[in-house]
CSV table of C-alpha atoms in Angstrom, one decimal:
chain,number,residue,atom,x,y,z
C,1,UNK,CA,-1.2,-110.6,96.3
C,2,UNK,CA,-1.8,-108.6,93.2
C,3,UNK,CA,-5.6,-108.9,93.6
C,4,UNK,CA,-5.4,-107.8,97.2
C,5,UNK,CA,-3.4,-104.8,96.2
C,6,UNK,CA,-6.0,-104.0,93.5
C,7,UNK,CA,-8.8,-104.2,96.0
C,8,UNK,CA,-7.1,-101.9,98.4
C,9,UNK,CA,-6.4,-99.5,95.5
C,10,UNK,CA,-10.1,-99.7,94.5
C,11,UNK,CA,-11.1,-98.9,98.1
C,12,UNK,CA,-8.9,-95.8,97.9
C,13,UNK,CA,-10.6,-94.9,94.5
C,14,UNK,CA,-14.1,-95.3,96.0
C,15,UNK,CA,-13.4,-92.9,98.9
C,16,UNK,CA,-11.3,-90.5,96.9
C,17,UNK,CA,-13.9,-90.3,94.2
C,18,UNK,CA,-16.6,-89.8,96.9
C,19,UNK,CA,-14.5,-87.0,98.5
C,20,UNK,CA,-13.8,-85.2,95.2
C,21,UNK,CA,-17.4,-85.3,94.2
C,22,UNK,CA,-18.5,-84.0,97.6
C,23,UNK,CA,-16.1,-81.0,97.4
C,24,UNK,CA,-16.9,-80.2,93.8
C,25,UNK,CA,-20.6,-80.7,94.2
C,26,UNK,CA,-20.7,-78.4,97.3
C,27,UNK,CA,-19.1,-75.6,95.3
C,28,UNK,CA,-21.3,-76.2,92.3
C,29,UNK,CA,-24.5,-76.2,94.4
C,30,UNK,CA,-23.6,-73.0,96.2
C,31,UNK,CA,-22.8,-71.4,92.8
C,32,UNK,CA,-26.1,-72.7,91.2
C,33,UNK,CA,-28.2,-71.5,94.1
C,34,UNK,CA,-26.7,-68.0,94.1
C,35,UNK,CA,-26.9,-67.6,90.4
C,36,UNK,CA,-30.5,-68.8,90.2
C,37,UNK,CA,-31.6,-66.5,92.9
C,38,UNK,CA,-29.7,-63.6,91.4
C,39,UNK,CA,-31.4,-64.1,88.0
C,40,UNK,CA,-34.9,-64.4,89.4
C,41,UNK,CA,-34.6,-61.4,91.7
C,42,UNK,CA,-32.9,-59.3,89.0
C,43,UNK,CA,-35.5,-60.1,86.2
C,44,UNK,CA,-38.5,-61.7,88.0
C,45,UNK,CA,-39.1,-63.7,84.8
C,46,UNK,CA,-39.3,-67.5,84.4
C,47,UNK,CA,-38.1,-67.0,80.9
C,48,UNK,CA,-34.8,-65.4,82.0
C,49,UNK,CA,-34.3,-68.2,84.5
C,50,UNK,CA,-35.0,-70.8,81.8
C,51,UNK,CA,-32.4,-69.2,79.5
C,52,UNK,CA,-29.7,-70.0,82.1
C,53,UNK,CA,-31.0,-73.6,82.2
C,54,UNK,CA,-30.7,-73.7,78.4
C,55,UNK,CA,-27.1,-72.5,78.6
C,56,UNK,CA,-26.5,-75.5,80.8
C,57,UNK,CA,-28.5,-78.0,78.9
C,58,UNK,CA,-27.8,-77.2,75.2
C,59,UNK,CA,-24.0,-77.4,75.3
C,60,UNK,CA,-24.3,-80.8,77.1
C,61,UNK,CA,-26.6,-82.1,74.4
C,62,UNK,CA,-24.4,-81.0,71.6
C,63,UNK,CA,-21.1,-82.0,73.1
C,64,UNK,CA,-22.0,-85.4,74.5
C,65,UNK,CA,-21.3,-87.4,71.3
C,66,UNK,CA,-17.8,-85.8,71.1
C,67,UNK,CA,-17.3,-86.5,74.8
C,68,UNK,CA,-18.1,-90.1,74.2
C,69,UNK,CA,-15.8,-90.4,71.3
C,70,UNK,CA,-13.0,-88.8,73.3
C,71,UNK,CA,-13.6,-91.1,76.3
C,72,UNK,CA,-13.3,-94.2,74.2
C,73,UNK,CA,-10.2,-93.0,72.3
C,74,UNK,CA,-8.0,-91.0,74.8
C,75,UNK,CA,-7.1,-91.4,78.4
C,76,UNK,CA,-10.1,-90.7,80.6
C,77,UNK,CA,-8.0,-89.3,83.4
C,78,UNK,CA,-6.6,-86.6,81.1
C,79,UNK,CA,-10.1,-85.6,79.9
C,80,UNK,CA,-11.4,-85.4,83.5
C,81,UNK,CA,-8.5,-83.3,84.7
C,82,UNK,CA,-8.6,-81.0,81.7
C,83,UNK,CA,-12.4,-80.4,82.2
C,84,UNK,CA,-11.9,-79.7,85.9
C,85,UNK,CA,-9.2,-77.1,85.0
C,86,UNK,CA,-11.5,-75.5,82.4
C,87,UNK,CA,-14.2,-75.1,85.1
C,88,UNK,CA,-11.8,-73.3,87.4
C,89,UNK,CA,-10.7,-71.0,84.7
C,90,UNK,CA,-14.3,-70.2,83.6
C,91,UNK,CA,-15.4,-69.3,87.1
C,92,UNK,CA,-12.2,-67.2,87.5
C,93,UNK,CA,-13.1,-65.4,84.3
C,94,UNK,CA,-16.6,-64.6,85.6
C,95,UNK,CA,-15.1,-63.4,88.9
C,96,UNK,CA,-12.8,-61.1,87.1
C,97,UNK,CA,-15.7,-59.7,85.0
C,98,UNK,CA,-17.8,-59.2,88.1
C,99,UNK,CA,-15.0,-57.3,89.9
C,100,UNK,CA,-14.3,-55.0,86.9
C,101,UNK,CA,-17.7,-54.5,85.2
C,102,UNK,CA,-20.2,-56.1,87.5
C,103,UNK,CA,-22.3,-59.2,86.8
C,104,UNK,CA,-24.5,-59.3,83.7
C,105,UNK,CA,-26.8,-61.9,82.2
C,106,UNK,CA,-24.6,-62.4,79.1
C,107,UNK,CA,-21.5,-63.1,81.3
C,108,UNK,CA,-23.5,-65.5,83.5
C,109,UNK,CA,-24.9,-67.3,80.5
C,110,UNK,CA,-21.5,-67.7,78.9
C,111,UNK,CA,-19.9,-69.1,82.1
C,112,UNK,CA,-22.8,-71.5,82.6
C,113,UNK,CA,-22.3,-72.8,79.0
C,114,UNK,CA,-18.5,-73.3,79.5
C,115,UNK,CA,-19.1,-75.1,82.9
C,116,UNK,CA,-21.7,-77.3,81.2
C,117,UNK,CA,-19.3,-78.3,78.4
C,118,UNK,CA,-16.6,-79.2,80.9
C,119,UNK,CA,-19.0,-81.1,83.0
C,120,UNK,CA,-20.1,-83.1,79.9
C,121,UNK,CA,-16.6,-84.3,79.1
C,122,UNK,CA,-15.8,-85.0,82.8
C,123,UNK,CA,-19.1,-86.8,83.5
C,124,UNK,CA,-19.0,-89.0,80.4
C,125,UNK,CA,-15.4,-90.0,81.0
C,126,UNK,CA,-16.0,-90.7,84.7
C,127,UNK,CA,-19.1,-92.8,83.9
C,128,UNK,CA,-17.1,-94.8,81.3
C,129,UNK,CA,-14.2,-95.2,83.8
C,130,UNK,CA,-16.2,-96.7,86.8
C,131,UNK,CA,-15.4,-100.3,85.9
C,132,UNK,CA,-11.7,-99.3,85.6
C,133,UNK,CA,-11.7,-97.6,89.0
C,134,UNK,CA,-13.4,-100.3,91.1
C,135,UNK,CA,-14.0,-104.0,91.0
C,136,UNK,CA,-17.4,-105.2,89.6
C,137,UNK,CA,-18.7,-106.4,92.9
C,138,UNK,CA,-18.6,-102.9,94.3
C,139,UNK,CA,-20.0,-100.9,91.4
C,140,UNK,CA,-23.3,-100.3,93.1
C,141,UNK,CA,-21.5,-99.2,96.3
C,142,UNK,CA,-19.3,-96.8,94.4
C,143,UNK,CA,-22.2,-95.2,92.5
C,144,UNK,CA,-24.3,-95.0,95.7
C,145,UNK,CA,-21.5,-93.3,97.6
C,146,UNK,CA,-21.0,-91.0,94.6
C,147,UNK,CA,-24.7,-90.0,94.9
C,148,UNK,CA,-24.3,-89.8,98.7
C,149,UNK,CA,-21.5,-87.2,98.4
C,150,UNK,CA,-23.6,-85.2,96.0
C,151,UNK,CA,-26.5,-85.4,98.4
C,152,UNK,CA,-24.5,-84.3,101.4
C,153,UNK,CA,-23.3,-81.3,99.4
C,154,UNK,CA,-26.8,-80.6,98.3
C,155,UNK,CA,-28.0,-80.6,101.9
C,156,UNK,CA,-25.5,-78.1,103.1
C,157,UNK,CA,-24.9,-75.9,100.0
C,158,UNK,CA,-28.5,-74.5,99.5
C,159,UNK,CA,-28.8,-73.9,103.3
C,160,UNK,CA,-25.4,-72.1,103.3
C,161,UNK,CA,-26.3,-70.3,100.1
C,162,UNK,CA,-29.7,-69.2,101.5
C,163,UNK,CA,-28.1,-67.8,104.6
C,164,UNK,CA,-25.3,-66.1,102.8
C,165,UNK,CA,-27.3,-64.7,99.9
C,166,UNK,CA,-27.7,-61.0,100.3
C,167,UNK,CA,-25.2,-60.7,103.1
C,168,UNK,CA,-22.0,-61.4,101.2
C,169,UNK,CA,-20.9,-60.5,97.7
C,170,UNK,CA,-21.4,-62.7,94.7
C,171,UNK,CA,-17.6,-62.8,94.4
C,172,UNK,CA,-17.4,-65.0,97.5
C,173,UNK,CA,-19.8,-67.5,96.0
C,174,UNK,CA,-17.5,-67.6,92.9
C,175,UNK,CA,-14.3,-68.0,95.0
C,176,UNK,CA,-15.9,-70.9,96.9
C,177,UNK,CA,-16.8,-72.7,93.7
C,178,UNK,CA,-13.2,-72.2,92.3
C,179,UNK,CA,-11.6,-73.5,95.4
C,180,UNK,CA,-13.8,-76.6,95.5
C,181,UNK,CA,-13.1,-77.4,91.9
C,182,UNK,CA,-9.4,-77.0,92.4
C,183,UNK,CA,-9.3,-79.4,95.4
C,184,UNK,CA,-11.4,-81.9,93.4
C,185,UNK,CA,-8.9,-81.7,90.6
C,186,UNK,CA,-6.0,-82.5,92.9
C,187,UNK,CA,-7.8,-85.5,94.4
C,188,UNK,CA,-8.7,-86.9,91.0
C,189,UNK,CA,-5.1,-86.6,89.8
C,190,UNK,CA,-4.1,-89.3,92.3
C,191,UNK,CA,-6.5,-92.0,90.8
C,192,UNK,CA,-5.6,-94.8,88.4
C,193,UNK,CA,-8.4,-94.9,85.8
C,194,UNK,CA,-7.2,-98.1,84.3
C,195,UNK,CA,-6.9,-100.3,87.3
C,196,UNK,CA,-9.6,-102.8,86.4
C,197,UNK,CA,-10.5,-102.2,82.8
C,198,UNK,CA,-11.1,-105.4,80.9
C,199,UNK,CA,-10.3,-104.3,77.3
C,200,UNK,CA,-10.5,-100.8,76.1
C,201,UNK,CA,-8.0,-98.9,78.2
C,202,UNK,CA,-5.2,-101.3,77.5
C,203,UNK,CA,-4.3,-99.2,74.5
C,204,UNK,CA,-5.8,-96.0,75.7
C,205,UNK,CA,-2.6,-94.3,76.7
C,206,UNK,CA,-1.3,-94.4,73.2
C,207,UNK,CA,-4.6,-93.7,71.5
C,208,UNK,CA,-4.4,-97.1,69.8
C,209,UNK,CA,-7.5,-98.7,71.4
C,210,UNK,CA,-10.5,-100.0,69.6
C,211,UNK,CA,-11.9,-96.5,69.2
C,212,UNK,CA,-9.2,-95.4,66.8
C,213,UNK,CA,-11.6,-94.9,63.9
C,214,UNK,CA,-12.6,-91.4,62.9
C,215,UNK,CA,-15.3,-89.5,64.8
C,216,UNK,CA,-18.2,-90.3,62.4
C,217,UNK,CA,-17.3,-93.9,62.0
C,218,UNK,CA,-16.9,-94.2,65.8
C,219,UNK,CA,-20.4,-92.8,66.4
C,220,UNK,CA,-21.9,-95.1,63.9
C,221,UNK,CA,-20.2,-98.1,65.6
C,222,UNK,CA,-21.7,-97.0,68.9
C,223,UNK,CA,-25.2,-96.8,67.4
C,224,UNK,CA,-24.7,-100.2,65.8
C,225,UNK,CA,-23.7,-101.6,69.1
C,226,UNK,CA,-26.8,-100.1,70.8
C,227,UNK,CA,-29.0,-101.8,68.3
C,228,UNK,CA,-27.8,-105.1,69.8
C,229,UNK,CA,-28.9,-103.9,73.2
C,230,UNK,CA,-32.7,-103.3,73.0
C,231,UNK,CA,-33.2,-102.9,76.7
C,232,UNK,CA,-30.7,-100.1,76.9
C,233,UNK,CA,-32.4,-98.5,73.8
C,234,UNK,CA,-35.7,-98.6,75.7
C,235,UNK,CA,-34.0,-96.8,78.7
C,236,UNK,CA,-32.6,-94.2,76.4
C,237,UNK,CA,-36.0,-93.5,74.8
C,238,UNK,CA,-37.7,-93.3,78.2
C,239,UNK,CA,-35.0,-90.8,79.2
C,240,UNK,CA,-35.7,-88.6,76.2
C,241,UNK,CA,-39.4,-88.1,77.0
C,242,UNK,CA,-39.0,-88.0,80.8
C,243,UNK,CA,-36.4,-85.3,80.8
C,244,UNK,CA,-38.5,-83.2,78.4
C,245,UNK,CA,-41.5,-83.4,80.6
C,246,UNK,CA,-39.5,-82.8,83.8
C,247,UNK,CA,-38.9,-79.3,82.4
C,248,UNK,CA,-42.2,-78.5,84.0
C,249,UNK,CA,-40.8,-79.3,87.4
C,250,UNK,CA,-37.3,-77.9,86.8
C,251,UNK,CA,-38.5,-74.5,85.7
C,252,UNK,CA,-41.8,-74.5,87.7
C,253,UNK,CA,-40.5,-75.4,91.2
C,254,UNK,CA,-38.2,-72.4,91.6
C,255,UNK,CA,-40.6,-70.0,89.8
C,256,UNK,CA,-43.5,-71.1,92.0
C,257,UNK,CA,-41.7,-70.8,95.3
C,258,UNK,CA,-39.8,-67.6,94.6
C,259,UNK,CA,-42.2,-65.7,92.5
C,260,UNK,CA,-45.6,-67.0,93.3
C,261,UNK,CA,-45.2,-68.0,97.0
C,262,UNK,CA,-42.5,-65.3,97.8
C,263,UNK,CA,-40.6,-67.8,99.9
C,264,UNK,CA,-37.6,-66.4,101.7
C,265,UNK,CA,-34.2,-67.4,100.3
C,266,UNK,CA,-33.2,-69.3,103.4
C,267,UNK,CA,-36.4,-71.3,103.5
C,268,UNK,CA,-36.2,-72.1,99.8
C,269,UNK,CA,-32.7,-73.3,100.4
C,270,UNK,CA,-33.9,-75.6,103.1
C,271,UNK,CA,-36.5,-77.2,100.9
C,272,UNK,CA,-33.8,-78.0,98.4
C,273,UNK,CA,-31.8,-79.4,101.3
C,274,UNK,CA,-34.7,-81.7,102.1
C,275,UNK,CA,-34.4,-83.0,98.5
C,276,UNK,CA,-30.7,-83.7,99.2
C,277,UNK,CA,-31.5,-85.5,102.5
C,278,UNK,CA,-33.8,-87.8,100.7
C,279,UNK,CA,-31.1,-88.5,98.1
C,280,UNK,CA,-28.6,-89.1,100.9
C,281,UNK,CA,-30.7,-91.6,102.8
C,282,UNK,CA,-31.5,-93.7,99.8
C,283,UNK,CA,-27.8,-93.5,98.6
C,284,UNK,CA,-26.7,-94.8,102.0
C,285,UNK,CA,-29.3,-97.6,101.9
C,286,UNK,CA,-28.2,-98.7,98.4
C,287,UNK,CA,-24.5,-98.6,99.3
C,288,UNK,CA,-25.0,-101.2,102.0
C,289,UNK,CA,-27.7,-103.5,100.5
C,290,UNK,CA,-27.2,-106.1,97.9
C,291,UNK,CA,-27.6,-105.3,94.3
C,292,UNK,CA,-31.1,-104.5,93.1
C,293,UNK,CA,-32.5,-107.6,91.4
C,294,UNK,CA,-35.0,-106.0,88.9
C,295,UNK,CA,-33.7,-102.5,88.2
C,296,UNK,CA,-35.9,-101.7,85.2
C,297,UNK,CA,-39.1,-102.8,87.0
C,298,UNK,CA,-38.1,-100.8,90.1
C,299,UNK,CA,-37.2,-97.7,88.0
C,300,UNK,CA,-40.5,-97.9,86.1
C,301,UNK,CA,-42.7,-97.6,89.3
C,302,UNK,CA,-40.2,-95.1,90.7
C,303,UNK,CA,-40.8,-92.8,87.7
C,304,UNK,CA,-44.6,-93.2,88.1
C,305,UNK,CA,-44.1,-92.1,91.7
C,306,UNK,CA,-42.0,-89.1,90.6
C,307,UNK,CA,-44.9,-88.1,88.2
C,308,UNK,CA,-47.3,-88.1,91.2
C,309,UNK,CA,-44.8,-86.0,93.2
C,310,UNK,CA,-44.4,-83.5,90.4
C,311,UNK,CA,-48.2,-83.1,90.2
C,312,UNK,CA,-48.4,-82.5,94.0
C,313,UNK,CA,-46.2,-79.4,93.6
C,314,UNK,CA,-49.4,-77.7,92.3
C,315,UNK,CA,-51.4,-78.4,95.5
C,316,UNK,CA,-50.6,-75.2,97.3
C,317,UNK,CA,-51.7,-73.3,94.2
C,318,UNK,CA,-55.2,-74.8,94.6
C,319,UNK,CA,-55.5,-74.8,98.4
C,320,UNK,CA,-54.4,-71.9,100.5
C,321,UNK,CA,-51.8,-72.9,103.1
C,322,UNK,CA,-50.2,-70.8,105.8
C,323,UNK,CA,-46.5,-69.9,105.3
C,324,UNK,CA,-45.3,-72.6,107.8
C,325,UNK,CA,-47.6,-75.2,106.2
C,326,UNK,CA,-46.3,-74.2,102.8
C,327,UNK,CA,-42.7,-74.7,103.9
C,328,UNK,CA,-43.4,-78.1,105.5
C,329,UNK,CA,-45.3,-79.3,102.5
C,330,UNK,CA,-42.6,-78.4,99.9
C,331,UNK,CA,-39.9,-79.7,102.2
C,332,UNK,CA,-41.8,-83.0,102.4
C,333,UNK,CA,-42.3,-83.1,98.6
C,334,UNK,CA,-38.7,-82.6,97.9
C,335,UNK,CA,-37.6,-85.1,100.5
C,336,UNK,CA,-39.8,-87.8,98.8
C,337,UNK,CA,-38.5,-86.7,95.4
C,338,UNK,CA,-34.9,-87.2,96.5
C,339,UNK,CA,-35.6,-90.7,97.8
C,340,UNK,CA,-37.3,-91.8,94.6
C,341,UNK,CA,-34.9,-90.2,92.2
C,342,UNK,CA,-31.9,-92.2,93.6
C,343,UNK,CA,-34.0,-95.4,93.7
C,344,UNK,CA,-34.7,-94.8,90.0
C,345,UNK,CA,-31.2,-93.8,88.8
C,346,UNK,CA,-28.7,-95.8,90.7
C,347,UNK,CA,-29.9,-99.4,89.9
C,348,UNK,CA,-30.3,-98.5,86.2
C,349,UNK,CA,-26.8,-97.0,86.1
C,350,UNK,CA,-25.4,-100.2,87.6
C,351,UNK,CA,-27.3,-102.3,85.1
C,352,UNK,CA,-25.9,-100.3,82.2
C,353,UNK,CA,-22.3,-100.5,83.6
C,354,UNK,CA,-22.5,-104.3,83.7
C,355,UNK,CA,-24.3,-104.8,80.3
C,356,UNK,CA,-22.1,-102.5,78.2
C,357,UNK,CA,-18.8,-103.6,76.8
C,358,UNK,CA,-15.8,-101.5,77.9
C,359,UNK,CA,-15.0,-100.7,74.3
C,360,UNK,CA,-18.2,-98.8,73.9
C,361,UNK,CA,-18.9,-97.4,77.3
C,362,UNK,CA,-17.9,-93.8,76.4
C,363,UNK,CA,-20.1,-93.7,73.3
C,364,UNK,CA,-23.0,-95.5,75.0
C,365,UNK,CA,-23.0,-93.1,78.0
C,366,UNK,CA,-22.7,-90.1,75.5
C,367,UNK,CA,-25.7,-91.3,73.5
C,368,UNK,CA,-27.6,-91.8,76.7
C,369,UNK,CA,-26.8,-88.3,77.8
C,370,UNK,CA,-27.6,-86.8,74.4
C,371,UNK,CA,-30.9,-88.5,74.1
C,372,UNK,CA,-31.8,-87.8,77.7
C,373,UNK,CA,-31.1,-84.1,77.2
C,374,UNK,CA,-32.1,-83.7,73.5
C,375,UNK,CA,-35.5,-82.3,74.2
C,376,UNK,CA,-34.6,-80.5,77.4
C,377,UNK,CA,-33.7,-77.2,75.7
C,378,UNK,CA,-37.0,-77.2,73.9
C,379,UNK,CA,-38.8,-78.2,77.1
C,380,UNK,CA,-37.1,-75.5,79.1
C,381,UNK,CA,-37.9,-72.8,76.6
C,382,UNK,CA,-41.5,-74.1,76.2
C,383,UNK,CA,-42.1,-74.3,80.0
C,384,UNK,CA,-40.4,-70.9,80.6
C,385,UNK,CA,-42.9,-69.3,78.2
C,386,UNK,CA,-45.8,-71.4,79.5
C,387,UNK,CA,-45.3,-70.4,83.1
C,388,UNK,CA,-45.3,-66.7,82.1
C,389,UNK,CA,-48.6,-67.3,80.2
C,390,UNK,CA,-50.7,-70.1,81.8
C,391,UNK,CA,-51.7,-71.2,85.4
C,392,UNK,CA,-48.8,-73.2,86.9
C,393,UNK,CA,-51.0,-75.8,88.4
C,394,UNK,CA,-52.4,-76.9,85.0
C,395,UNK,CA,-48.9,-77.1,83.5
C,396,UNK,CA,-47.7,-79.4,86.3
C,397,UNK,CA,-50.7,-81.7,86.4
C,398,UNK,CA,-51.0,-82.2,82.6
C,399,UNK,CA,-47.2,-82.8,82.3
C,400,UNK,CA,-47.3,-85.3,85.2
C,401,UNK,CA,-50.2,-87.2,83.6
C,402,UNK,CA,-48.3,-87.4,80.3
C,403,UNK,CA,-45.2,-88.5,82.1
C,404,UNK,CA,-46.9,-91.4,83.8
C,405,UNK,CA,-48.6,-92.5,80.6
C,406,UNK,CA,-45.3,-92.5,78.7
C,407,UNK,CA,-43.6,-94.7,81.3
C,408,UNK,CA,-46.4,-97.2,81.6
C,409,UNK,CA,-46.5,-97.5,77.8
C,410,UNK,CA,-42.7,-97.7,77.0
C,411,UNK,CA,-41.9,-99.9,80.1
C,412,UNK,CA,-44.9,-102.2,79.6
C,413,UNK,CA,-44.8,-105.7,81.2
C,414,UNK,CA,-43.5,-107.4,78.1
C,415,UNK,CA,-40.5,-105.1,77.9
C,416,UNK,CA,-39.7,-105.5,81.6
C,417,UNK,CA,-39.7,-109.3,81.2
C,418,UNK,CA,-37.2,-109.0,78.3
C,419,UNK,CA,-34.9,-107.2,80.7
C,420,UNK,CA,-35.5,-109.6,83.5
C,421,UNK,CA,-36.5,-113.0,82.0
C,422,UNK,CA,-36.9,-114.5,85.5
C,423,UNK,CA,-40.0,-112.3,85.8
C,424,UNK,CA,-41.8,-114.2,83.0
C,425,UNK,CA,-45.2,-115.6,84.0
C,426,UNK,CA,-47.5,-118.0,82.4
C,427,UNK,CA,-50.0,-115.2,81.6
C,428,UNK,CA,-48.7,-113.1,78.7
C,429,UNK,CA,-48.4,-109.4,79.7
C,430,UNK,CA,-49.8,-110.2,83.1
C,431,UNK,CA,-49.5,-108.1,86.2
C,432,UNK,CA,-46.2,-107.2,87.6
C,433,UNK,CA,-45.0,-107.2,91.2
C,434,UNK,CA,-42.6,-104.4,92.0
C,435,UNK,CA,-39.5,-105.4,93.8
C,436,UNK,CA,-39.8,-104.9,97.6
C,437,UNK,CA,-37.8,-102.2,99.3
C,438,UNK,CA,-35.4,-104.7,100.8
C,439,UNK,CA,-34.6,-108.2,100.0
């Protein structure tokens, strides 16, 4: 009876979590779209656009270890709700400034940094709480539905943002974001974050769990634990280099379409919507299929594919396309990118959820986020300057080539077989066979 009640409660968590992420992500996407377009149209500079990205990336990189420590020591629910509240207040502050003095870059950068800090504490705590919210058999479904909600928001929000941009005030964009975060906060307040946790959260409410040690000692314990998990360390190192190199795409895509191709805001929004459609379809597929058998192998070839897609962004810079052809090409590229990104991320996240002890989840996810983003500020600054100085097509193609080389080296066959011993073959370091799309 108790197990049946827990499963029903877990089902409620899955759908409440999905709904809260859908609402919050919609507001966030609309805000990000409007702010990005505002900065690029105000300054016309990839460097200024990159500075806003830095204000999002740098706080996350610095705060992630503290977020992991907090998630392992204090109630995750309290951290999530506090972070959501801080986001609402930060956007409210920017709204007040815009009404009194008008929007300025310093005000936008400051708000972006605060939102980023709040998102770090909320994201790490939620990641560490997944096995407490749902039963182990439905982890992939929960994470796929989470991605699906983000994708649905990403489909509608850029399209809505593109249609509204220039016709309504920036204040309305900020109000939409505030309202979405407030509704998400209310939904998350109804969830039990300790429903299924095996160990750590038993003493979490009183702060007397296994993470009671001081901050520095706690971080050292997390690193010591990771040394016993070589496959997860490999994933972390791959994330470090991949996220640095993807700065070429992150900065370059918006810069190329808005500044180089002069694409209209509504069409730019639709290309980003195509990215979200790809994410949505793959998320739906992963939510109903059985768990991926070889996640590291699948992610390896998925990242190689992402590198090829990143290089293809430069194609219209080398070959003249009519405006309609340009729109169709970039929408197709983003659709494919969305498909592959979910295929890379979700199985790896499920793998980490199941391999990491509950006592260390907060710190492990914090270290993963820190390492994944450690070089992103440098990459964003570097690529922001490079796009103002060098041909965009060469930046993209060289970065994509390095990306593919890094993944093939760090996730070489011998490493993949350590993660999945059943892949071992008689011929050492022999060829691999990627997992088929469906089993």
